[in-house]
Coordinates of C-alpha atoms and ligand atoms in Angstrom, one line a residue:
M15 CA 0.0 0.0 0.0
S16 CA 1.3 3.5 -0.8
K17 CA 2.2 5.9 2.0
S18 CA -0.6 7.9 3.4
H19 CA -0.8 11.7 3.4
F20 CA -2.2 12.2 6.9
G21 CA -2.0 10.4 10.3
L22 CA -4.5 10.4 13.1
I23 CA -3.8 9.3 16.7
G24 CA -6.9 8.8 18.9
L25 CA -10.1 7.3 17.6
G26 CA -12.6 9.1 19.8
V27 CA -15.6 10.7 18.2
M28 CA -13.7 13.8 17.2
G29 CA -10.7 11.9 15.9
E30 CA -12.9 9.5 13.8
N31 CA -14.8 12.4 12.3
L32 CA -11.7 14.5 11.6
V33 CA -10.0 11.6 9.8
L34 CA -13.1 10.9 7.7
N35 CA -13.2 14.6 6.9
A36 CA -9.5 14.6 5.8
E37 CA -10.0 11.5 3.7
R38 CA -13.1 12.9 2.0
N39 CA -11.0 15.9 1.1
G40 CA -8.5 13.8 -0.7
F41 CA -6.0 13.0 2.0
S42 CA -5.3 9.2 2.3
S43 CA -5.0 8.5 6.0
V44 CA -3.5 6.1 8.6
V45 CA -5.1 5.8 12.0
Y46 CA -3.7 4.6 15.3
N47 CA -5.4 4.0 18.6
R48 CA -3.9 2.7 21.8
T49 CA -6.4 -0.2 21.8
Y50 CA -6.1 -1.9 18.5
S51 CA -9.6 -3.4 18.6
K52 CA -11.0 0.2 18.4
T53 CA -8.9 0.7 15.2
E54 CA -10.3 -2.5 13.8
D55 CA -13.9 -1.6 14.7
F56 CA -13.4 1.8 12.9
L57 CA -11.9 0.2 9.8
N58 CA -14.7 -2.3 9.6
G59 CA -17.3 0.3 10.3
R60 CA -17.3 4.0 9.4
G61 CA -13.8 3.7 7.8
Q62 CA -14.7 0.9 5.5
G63 CA -14.2 1.5 1.8
R64 CA -12.3 4.7 2.5
N65 CA -8.7 5.4 1.8
I66 CA -7.8 4.8 5.4
Q67 CA -5.4 2.2 6.8
G68 CA -4.8 1.1 10.4
A69 CA -1.6 0.7 12.3
K70 CA -0.9 -1.7 15.2
D71 CA 1.8 0.3 16.9
L72 CA 3.4 3.8 16.6
Q73 CA 6.4 2.6 14.6
D74 CA 4.1 0.9 12.1
F75 CA 2.0 4.1 12.0
V76 CA 4.9 6.4 11.3
E77 CA 6.2 4.0 8.6
K78 CA 2.9 4.2 6.8
L79 CA 3.1 8.0 6.4
E80 CA 4.7 10.0 3.6
R81 CA 7.4 12.5 4.7
P82 CA 7.3 15.1 6.1
R83 CA 4.7 13.4 8.2
R84 CA 1.6 15.3 9.3
I85 CA 0.1 13.7 12.4
L86 CA -2.9 14.9 14.3
M87 CA -3.2 13.8 17.9
M88 CA -6.8 13.8 19.3
V89 CA -6.1 12.6 22.8
K90 CA -7.2 13.9 26.2
A91 CA -5.6 17.2 27.0
G92 CA -2.9 17.0 29.7
P93 CA -0.4 14.2 30.4
A94 CA -1.7 12.0 27.6
V95 CA -0.4 14.5 25.0
D96 CA 3.1 14.4 26.5
A97 CA 2.9 10.6 26.7
V98 CA 2.1 10.3 23.0
M99 CA 4.8 12.8 22.1
N100 CA 7.4 10.9 24.0
E101 CA 6.3 7.5 22.6
I102 CA 6.3 8.7 19.0
S103 CA 9.4 10.9 19.0
P104 CA 12.0 8.1 18.5
F105 CA 10.3 7.2 15.2
L106 CA 10.0 10.7 13.7
D107 CA 12.4 12.3 11.2
E108 CA 13.5 15.9 10.9
G109 CA 10.7 18.1 9.5
D110 CA 7.8 15.8 10.7
L111 CA 5.0 17.6 12.3
L112 CA 2.7 16.8 15.3
I113 CA -0.6 18.6 15.7
D114 CA -2.4 18.7 19.0
G115 CA -6.1 19.1 18.2
G116 CA -7.4 18.8 21.8
N117 CA -8.4 21.6 24.2
S118 CA -4.9 22.0 25.7
D119 CA -3.7 24.6 28.1
Y120 CA -1.8 27.2 26.0
H121 CA 1.1 27.1 28.5
D122 CA 1.6 23.4 27.8
T123 CA 1.5 24.2 24.1
E124 CA 4.2 26.9 24.5
R125 CA 6.4 24.3 26.1
R126 CA 5.7 21.6 23.6
V127 CA 6.4 23.9 20.6
K128 CA 9.8 24.7 22.1
E129 CA 10.6 21.1 23.0
L130 CA 9.7 19.7 19.5
E131 CA 11.2 22.5 17.5
S132 CA 14.5 22.0 19.4
K133 CA 14.5 18.4 18.0
S134 CA 13.8 19.7 14.5
F135 CA 10.2 18.5 14.5
G136 CA 7.3 20.8 14.1
F137 CA 4.5 21.2 16.6
I138 CA 1.2 22.9 16.1
G139 CA -1.3 23.5 18.9
M140 CA -4.6 23.7 17.2
G141 CA -8.0 24.5 18.7
V142 CA -10.8 22.7 16.9
S143 CA -14.3 23.8 17.4
G144 CA -17.6 22.5 16.2
G145 CA -18.3 19.3 18.1
A146 CA -18.7 16.0 16.4
K147 CA -20.7 17.2 13.5
G148 CA -18.3 20.1 12.9
A149 CA -15.3 17.8 12.9
L150 CA -17.0 15.7 10.2
E151 CA -18.5 18.4 8.0
G152 CA -16.1 21.2 8.6
P153 CA -14.9 22.7 11.9
S154 CA -13.4 26.0 12.7
M155 CA -9.7 25.5 13.4
M156 CA -7.2 27.7 15.3
P157 CA -3.6 26.5 14.6
G158 CA -0.7 28.1 16.4
G159 CA 3.1 27.3 16.2
T160 CA 5.8 28.4 13.8
K161 CA 4.7 29.8 10.4
A162 CA 6.8 27.1 8.7
S163 CA 4.8 24.4 10.5
Y164 CA 1.6 26.0 9.6
D165 CA 2.6 26.2 5.9
A166 CA 3.1 22.5 6.0
I167 CA -0.5 21.9 7.0
E168 CA -2.2 24.8 5.3
N169 CA -3.4 22.7 2.3
L170 CA -4.9 20.1 4.6
V171 CA -6.6 22.4 7.1
T172 CA -8.0 24.8 4.6
K173 CA -9.8 21.9 2.9
M174 CA -11.0 20.4 6.1
A175 CA -12.4 23.6 7.6
A176 CA -15.9 25.0 7.4
Q177 CA -16.2 27.4 4.5
V178 CA -17.9 30.8 4.8
E179 CA -18.4 33.5 2.1
D180 CA -14.9 35.0 2.6
G181 CA -12.9 31.8 2.9
P182 CA -12.2 28.8 5.1
C183 CA -12.6 28.9 8.9
V184 CA -9.0 28.5 9.6
T185 CA -6.0 30.8 9.5
Y186 CA -2.5 30.9 10.9
I187 CA -3.2 32.3 14.4
G188 CA 0.4 33.0 15.6
P189 CA 3.4 31.5 17.4
G190 CA 3.7 29.2 20.4
G191 CA 0.5 28.5 22.3
S192 CA -1.6 31.2 20.5
G193 CA -3.9 28.7 18.8
H194 CA -4.9 27.1 22.0
L195 CA -5.2 30.5 23.8
V196 CA -7.7 31.6 21.1
K197 CA -9.6 28.3 21.4
T198 CA -9.7 28.7 25.2
V199 CA -11.1 32.2 24.9
H200 CA -13.6 30.9 22.3
N201 CA -14.8 28.5 25.0
G202 CA -15.0 31.3 27.5
I203 CA -17.4 33.1 25.2
E204 CA -19.2 29.8 24.7
Y205 CA -19.7 29.5 28.5
G206 CA -21.0 33.1 28.5
I207 CA -23.6 32.6 25.8
E208 CA -24.8 29.3 27.2
Q209 CA -25.4 30.8 30.6
I210 CA -27.1 33.9 29.0
L211 CA -29.6 31.7 27.1
A212 CA -30.2 29.7 30.3
E213 CA -31.0 32.8 32.2
A214 CA -33.5 33.9 29.5
Y215 CA -35.1 30.5 29.7
D216 CA -35.3 30.6 33.5
L217 CA -37.0 34.0 33.4
M218 CA -39.5 32.9 30.8
K219 CA -40.3 29.8 32.7
R220 CA -40.4 31.0 36.3
V221 CA -41.6 34.6 35.9
K222 CA -44.0 34.1 32.9
G223 CA -44.8 30.5 33.3
M224 CA -44.2 29.8 29.7
T225 CA -44.2 26.2 28.3
G226 CA -41.3 24.6 26.5
E227 CA -42.9 25.1 23.2
Q228 CA -43.7 28.8 23.9
M229 CA -40.1 29.4 24.9
A230 CA -38.8 27.5 21.9
D231 CA -40.9 29.8 19.7
V232 CA -39.1 32.8 21.2
F233 CA -35.7 31.3 20.5
L234 CA -36.9 30.6 17.0
Q235 CA -37.9 34.2 16.6
W236 CA -34.6 35.4 18.0
N237 CA -32.7 33.2 15.7
S238 CA -34.1 35.1 12.7
T239 CA -32.7 38.4 13.9
E240 CA -29.2 39.7 13.0
E241 CA -28.3 40.3 16.6
L242 CA -29.1 36.8 17.9
S243 CA -29.0 34.4 14.9
S244 CA -26.5 31.8 16.0
Y245 CA -25.8 28.1 16.5
L246 CA -26.3 28.2 20.2
V247 CA -29.7 30.0 19.9
E248 CA -30.6 27.4 17.2
I249 CA -29.8 24.4 19.4
T250 CA -31.5 26.0 22.4
E251 CA -34.8 25.9 20.5
V252 CA -34.1 22.3 19.6
C253 CA -33.4 21.4 23.3
L254 CA -36.6 23.1 24.5
R255 CA -38.7 21.3 21.9
T256 CA -37.3 17.8 22.6
K257 CA -39.6 15.5 24.5
D258 CA -38.8 12.6 26.8
P259 CA -39.9 9.5 24.9
A260 CA -40.9 7.9 28.2
D261 CA -43.8 10.3 28.9
G262 CA -43.8 13.0 26.2
G263 CA -42.8 15.7 28.7
D264 CA -40.1 18.3 28.0
L265 CA -36.8 16.4 28.3
V266 CA -34.9 19.5 29.5
E267 CA -37.0 19.5 32.7
K268 CA -35.7 16.0 33.5
I269 CA -32.1 17.0 33.4
V270 CA -30.2 17.6 36.7
D271 CA -29.3 21.3 37.1
Q272 CA -25.6 20.8 37.5
A273 CA -23.3 21.9 34.6
G274 CA -20.0 20.2 34.1
Q275 CA -16.8 21.8 32.8
K276 CA -13.5 20.6 31.3
G277 CA -11.3 23.5 32.2
T278 CA -11.3 26.0 29.3
G279 CA -13.8 28.4 30.9
L280 CA -11.8 28.4 34.1
W281 CA -8.5 29.0 32.1
T282 CA -10.2 32.0 30.3
V283 CA -11.0 33.6 33.6
V284 CA -7.7 32.8 35.2
T285 CA -5.9 34.2 32.1
A286 CA -8.0 37.3 32.2
L287 CA -7.3 37.9 35.9
Q288 CA -3.5 37.5 35.2
M289 CA -3.6 39.7 32.2
G290 CA -5.7 42.4 33.8
A291 CA -8.6 42.0 31.4
S292 CA -12.2 42.5 32.6
V293 CA -14.4 39.6 31.8
P294 CA -17.3 39.7 34.3
T295 CA -19.9 38.2 32.0
I296 CA -17.7 35.2 31.3
Y297 CA -16.8 34.9 34.9
A298 CA -20.5 35.0 35.9
A299 CA -21.1 32.1 33.5
L300 CA -18.2 30.1 35.1
N301 CA -19.5 30.8 38.6
G302 CA -23.0 29.8 37.4
R303 CA -21.6 26.3 36.8
V304 CA -19.7 26.3 40.1
M305 CA -22.9 27.3 42.0
S306 CA -24.9 24.7 40.0
S307 CA -22.6 22.0 41.2
M308 CA -23.4 22.8 44.9
K309 CA -26.8 21.1 44.5
S310 CA -27.2 19.7 48.0
Q311 CA -26.2 23.0 49.7
R312 CA -28.6 24.9 47.5
E313 CA -31.4 22.5 48.4
T314 CA -30.7 23.0 52.1
A315 CA -30.5 26.8 51.8
E316 CA -33.8 27.0 49.8
S317 CA -35.7 26.4 53.0
I318 CA -33.6 28.7 55.2
L319 CA -32.9 31.8 53.1
K320 CA -36.1 33.7 52.3
G321 CA -36.1 35.9 49.2
P322 CA -39.0 37.6 47.6
A323 CA -41.7 35.5 46.1
I324 CA -41.5 35.1 42.3
K325 CA -43.6 38.0 40.8
D326 CA -44.5 38.9 37.3
F327 CA -42.8 41.8 35.6
D328 CA -42.6 43.0 32.0
L329 CA -40.4 40.8 29.9
G330 CA -42.2 41.6 26.7
S331 CA -44.5 39.3 24.7
S332 CA -44.2 37.0 21.7
A333 CA -45.6 40.0 19.6
D334 CA -42.5 42.0 20.3
A335 CA -40.0 39.0 20.5
M336 CA -39.9 39.5 24.3
A337 CA -38.3 42.9 23.7
P338 CA -36.7 43.7 27.1
L339 CA -35.5 40.1 27.5
M340 CA -34.1 40.2 24.0
D341 CA -32.3 43.5 24.9
A342 CA -30.8 41.8 27.9
T343 CA -29.8 38.7 25.8
V344 CA -28.3 40.7 22.9
L345 CA -26.3 43.0 25.2
S346 CA -25.0 40.1 27.3
C347 CA -23.9 38.2 24.1
I348 CA -22.2 41.4 22.8
A349 CA -20.5 41.7 26.2
S350 CA -19.2 38.1 26.1
Y351 CA -17.7 38.7 22.6
A352 CA -16.3 42.1 23.7
Q353 CA -14.7 40.6 26.8
G354 CA -13.3 37.7 24.9
M355 CA -11.8 39.9 22.1
E356 CA -10.5 42.3 24.7
L357 CA -8.8 39.5 26.5
L358 CA -7.2 38.3 23.2
R359 CA -6.0 41.9 22.4
I360 CA -4.4 42.3 25.8
S361 CA -2.9 38.7 25.8
S362 CA -1.6 39.2 22.3
K363 CA 0.4 42.2 23.4
D364 CA 1.7 40.5 26.6
L365 CA 2.7 37.3 24.8
D366 CA 3.8 38.9 21.5
Y367 CA 1.4 36.8 19.5
E368 CA 0.4 39.5 17.1
L369 CA -3.1 38.2 16.8
H370 CA -5.0 39.5 13.8
M371 CA -8.5 40.3 15.3
P372 CA -10.5 40.5 12.0
S373 CA -9.2 37.0 11.0
I374 CA -10.2 35.5 14.4
A375 CA -13.7 36.9 13.9
Q376 CA -13.7 35.5 10.3
I377 CA -12.8 32.0 11.3
W378 CA -15.4 31.9 14.0
K379 CA -18.2 32.8 11.5
G380 CA -18.6 29.1 10.5
G381 CA -18.0 25.7 11.9
C382 CA -17.6 26.6 15.6
I383 CA -19.9 26.6 18.6
I384 CA -20.0 30.4 18.9
R385 CA -20.7 31.0 15.2
A386 CA -23.2 33.8 14.9
R387 CA -24.2 36.5 12.4
L388 CA -22.9 39.0 14.9
L389 CA -19.3 37.9 14.0
K390 CA -19.6 39.7 10.7
R391 CA -20.1 42.9 12.6
I392 CA -17.2 42.0 14.9
Q393 CA -15.0 41.4 11.8
D394 CA -16.1 44.7 10.3
A395 CA -15.4 46.5 13.5
Y396 CA -11.8 45.2 13.7
N397 CA -11.3 45.8 10.0
A398 CA -12.3 49.4 10.4
D399 CA -10.0 49.8 13.4
P400 CA -7.5 47.0 14.0
Q401 CA -6.5 48.7 17.3
L402 CA -10.1 48.9 18.6
E403 CA -9.8 48.8 22.4
N404 CA -13.3 47.5 23.0
L405 CA -16.0 46.3 20.7
M406 CA -18.6 48.3 22.6
I407 CA -17.3 51.6 21.3
D408 CA -17.5 50.6 17.6
P409 CA -20.4 52.7 16.2
W410 CA -22.7 49.7 15.4
F411 CA -22.2 48.1 18.8
A412 CA -22.5 51.4 20.6
E413 CA -25.8 52.0 18.9
Q414 CA -27.0 48.6 20.1
I415 CA -26.0 49.4 23.6
N416 CA -27.5 52.8 23.6
K417 CA -30.8 51.4 22.3
R418 CA -31.0 48.3 24.5
L419 CA -29.5 49.4 27.8
P420 CA -32.9 50.4 29.3
G421 CA -34.3 47.0 28.5
L422 CA -31.3 45.2 30.1
A423 CA -31.7 47.4 33.2
K424 CA -35.4 46.6 33.4
V425 CA -34.8 42.9 33.2
V426 CA -32.1 43.0 35.9
A427 CA -34.2 45.1 38.2
G428 CA -37.2 42.9 37.7
A429 CA -35.2 39.7 38.3
A430 CA -33.8 41.2 41.5
E431 CA -37.3 42.0 42.8
A432 CA -38.5 38.6 41.8
G433 CA -35.5 36.9 43.5
V434 CA -34.4 35.1 40.3
P435 CA -30.6 35.0 39.8
V436 CA -29.4 36.4 36.5
P437 CA -25.6 36.5 37.0
C438 CA -24.7 37.1 33.3
F439 CA -27.4 39.8 32.8
S440 CA -26.5 41.6 36.0
S441 CA -22.7 41.4 35.4
T442 CA -23.2 42.7 31.9
L443 CA -25.2 45.7 33.2
D444 CA -22.5 46.5 35.7
Y445 CA -19.8 46.0 33.0
I446 CA -21.5 48.4 30.6
N447 CA -22.3 50.9 33.3
S448 CA -18.7 50.8 34.6
Y449 CA -17.2 51.1 31.1
R450 CA -19.3 54.1 30.3
T451 CA -18.5 56.0 33.5
G452 CA -15.6 58.4 33.2
R453 CA -15.1 58.8 36.9
L454 CA -15.6 55.7 39.1
P455 CA -15.5 55.7 42.9
Q456 CA -12.0 54.2 43.1
N457 CA -10.7 57.5 44.3
L458 CA -12.1 56.5 47.6
V459 CA -10.4 53.1 47.4
Q460 CA -7.2 54.9 46.8
A461 CA -7.8 57.1 49.8
M462 CA -8.3 54.1 52.0
R463 CA -5.2 52.4 50.7
D464 CA -3.2 55.4 51.4
C465 CA -4.8 55.8 54.8
F466 CA -4.0 52.4 56.1
G467 CA -1.0 51.5 54.1
S468 CA 0.7 54.7 52.8
H469 CA 0.2 53.4 49.2
T470 CA 0.1 56.9 47.9
Y471 CA -2.4 58.3 45.3
Q472 CA -2.4 60.6 42.3
R473 CA -4.4 63.8 42.2
V474 CA -6.7 65.1 39.5
D475 CA -5.2 68.6 39.7
Q476 CA -1.5 68.1 40.2
E477 CA 1.2 65.8 38.8
G478 CA 3.1 63.3 41.1
N479 CA 2.4 60.8 43.9
F480 CA 0.9 62.0 47.1
H481 CA 0.5 60.7 50.6
T482 CA -1.6 62.1 53.4
E483 CA -1.5 61.4 57.2
W484 CA -5.2 60.7 57.2
L485 CA -5.5 59.5 60.8
D486 CA -3.7 62.4 62.6
Ligands
LIG519 C1 -16.1 23.3 20.8 C2 -16.3 23.1 22.3 C3 -15.6 21.8 22.8 C4 -15.7 21.7 24.3 C5 -17.1 21.4 24.8 C6 -17.1 21.1 26.3 O1 -15.7 24.4 20.5 O2 -16.4 22.4 20.0 O3 -15.8 24.2 23.0 O4 -14.3 21.9 22.5 O5 -14.9 20.7 24.7 O6 -17.9 22.5 24.5 O7 -16.6 22.1 27.1 P1 -17.0 22.1 28.6 O8 -17.2 20.7 29.1 O9 -15.9 22.8 29.4 O10 -18.3 22.9 28.7

């Protein structure tokens, strides 16, 4: 058999789908999985009749690949990636390239790029988004590493990626761990939007008493608007319409209210804190998951801590697409993107990644979980001003904020009075109100710091650092 163009390690759902995608696009492939029976199952099943061969061990795998070898690892992020790298390295030749397509921590990717490049191998840390379907039909891909390594896989990834009107949803992101950093922040935005849509659902259900079908109709309506048309709104509608085959009731209501997480949302927030970027909407979404996991504590507290009784307030109606609730949802989604992009801008400077913001918006327009029509506006905003400090001051986004802020405030106030938690909506309101306030009360914080710790302060009317003996 002739040598294959492309190798895949790790036949999980994502791995299987990615190799089928590569093969469909003309890249003959060889697959390896730690358990050979899994490889056999795949070759006799979904891989049958395709230009895909299997390998029993890593030496066999490497020998079946043409040089320079292009090998995609789809293994669990963390030590498993290092283990595969160590096991395969003795069989590689100069110029061969390993691609880590998992959700790895970008710090690990930084280290791995250095390690492998020092051995004259290439290493690409590539975020892959789109879930199982995206992997098969065309994901959004975020590869980072040296430009020479990217050039060696460009032909492969541009064919495999989702395609939108202005090109494939993949581009060279930048050096080192930049691809995985961008994927991490993508996931932070994903956490934000998921929580925002859950808050909208909670208000419709608990304040308005709407049924699953009625709520699904609202998401359907929203999905036809420029501001909210997106994959996550689309699947929210589907989730709300899905029935439990056992009794025909809404399946969503049978699901335990505890959201899991695999780490990327947490890393987004940790990175933001370290970089000095403000991401309160994303943090609120992460904390929403943390709170959700404290199920038994919440159940105990429910009978001890008395809040206001749920009471009705104006969330709009189906005739106006739940106008104030839509305002809150749109602005919170805008805030999630704005915070994610801001974090990328700041990290890019700090890490010398030279991220190209319009291209990041472009490759998120298709294939990935946060794909949305809004990304065209984000792309336009960064094309108009590549140095844009925050999306919210771009004219189109500023207009949205000015138009929708009263609606958001109304929803947050109503939810507070009804005792319904809306962490992303309320964080977004504070985020916007803080951002549009030229003088915040941190002058008093500075005074306190100087009072107890002589930390000094600056004055609005004179240059220099000042200290006052406040307590004398
Ligand atoms: C994607 C997703 C995916 C992620 C899941 C689960 O872009 O396809 O981000 O990579 O693994 O969404 O993430 P959590 O378990 O952390 O929610």
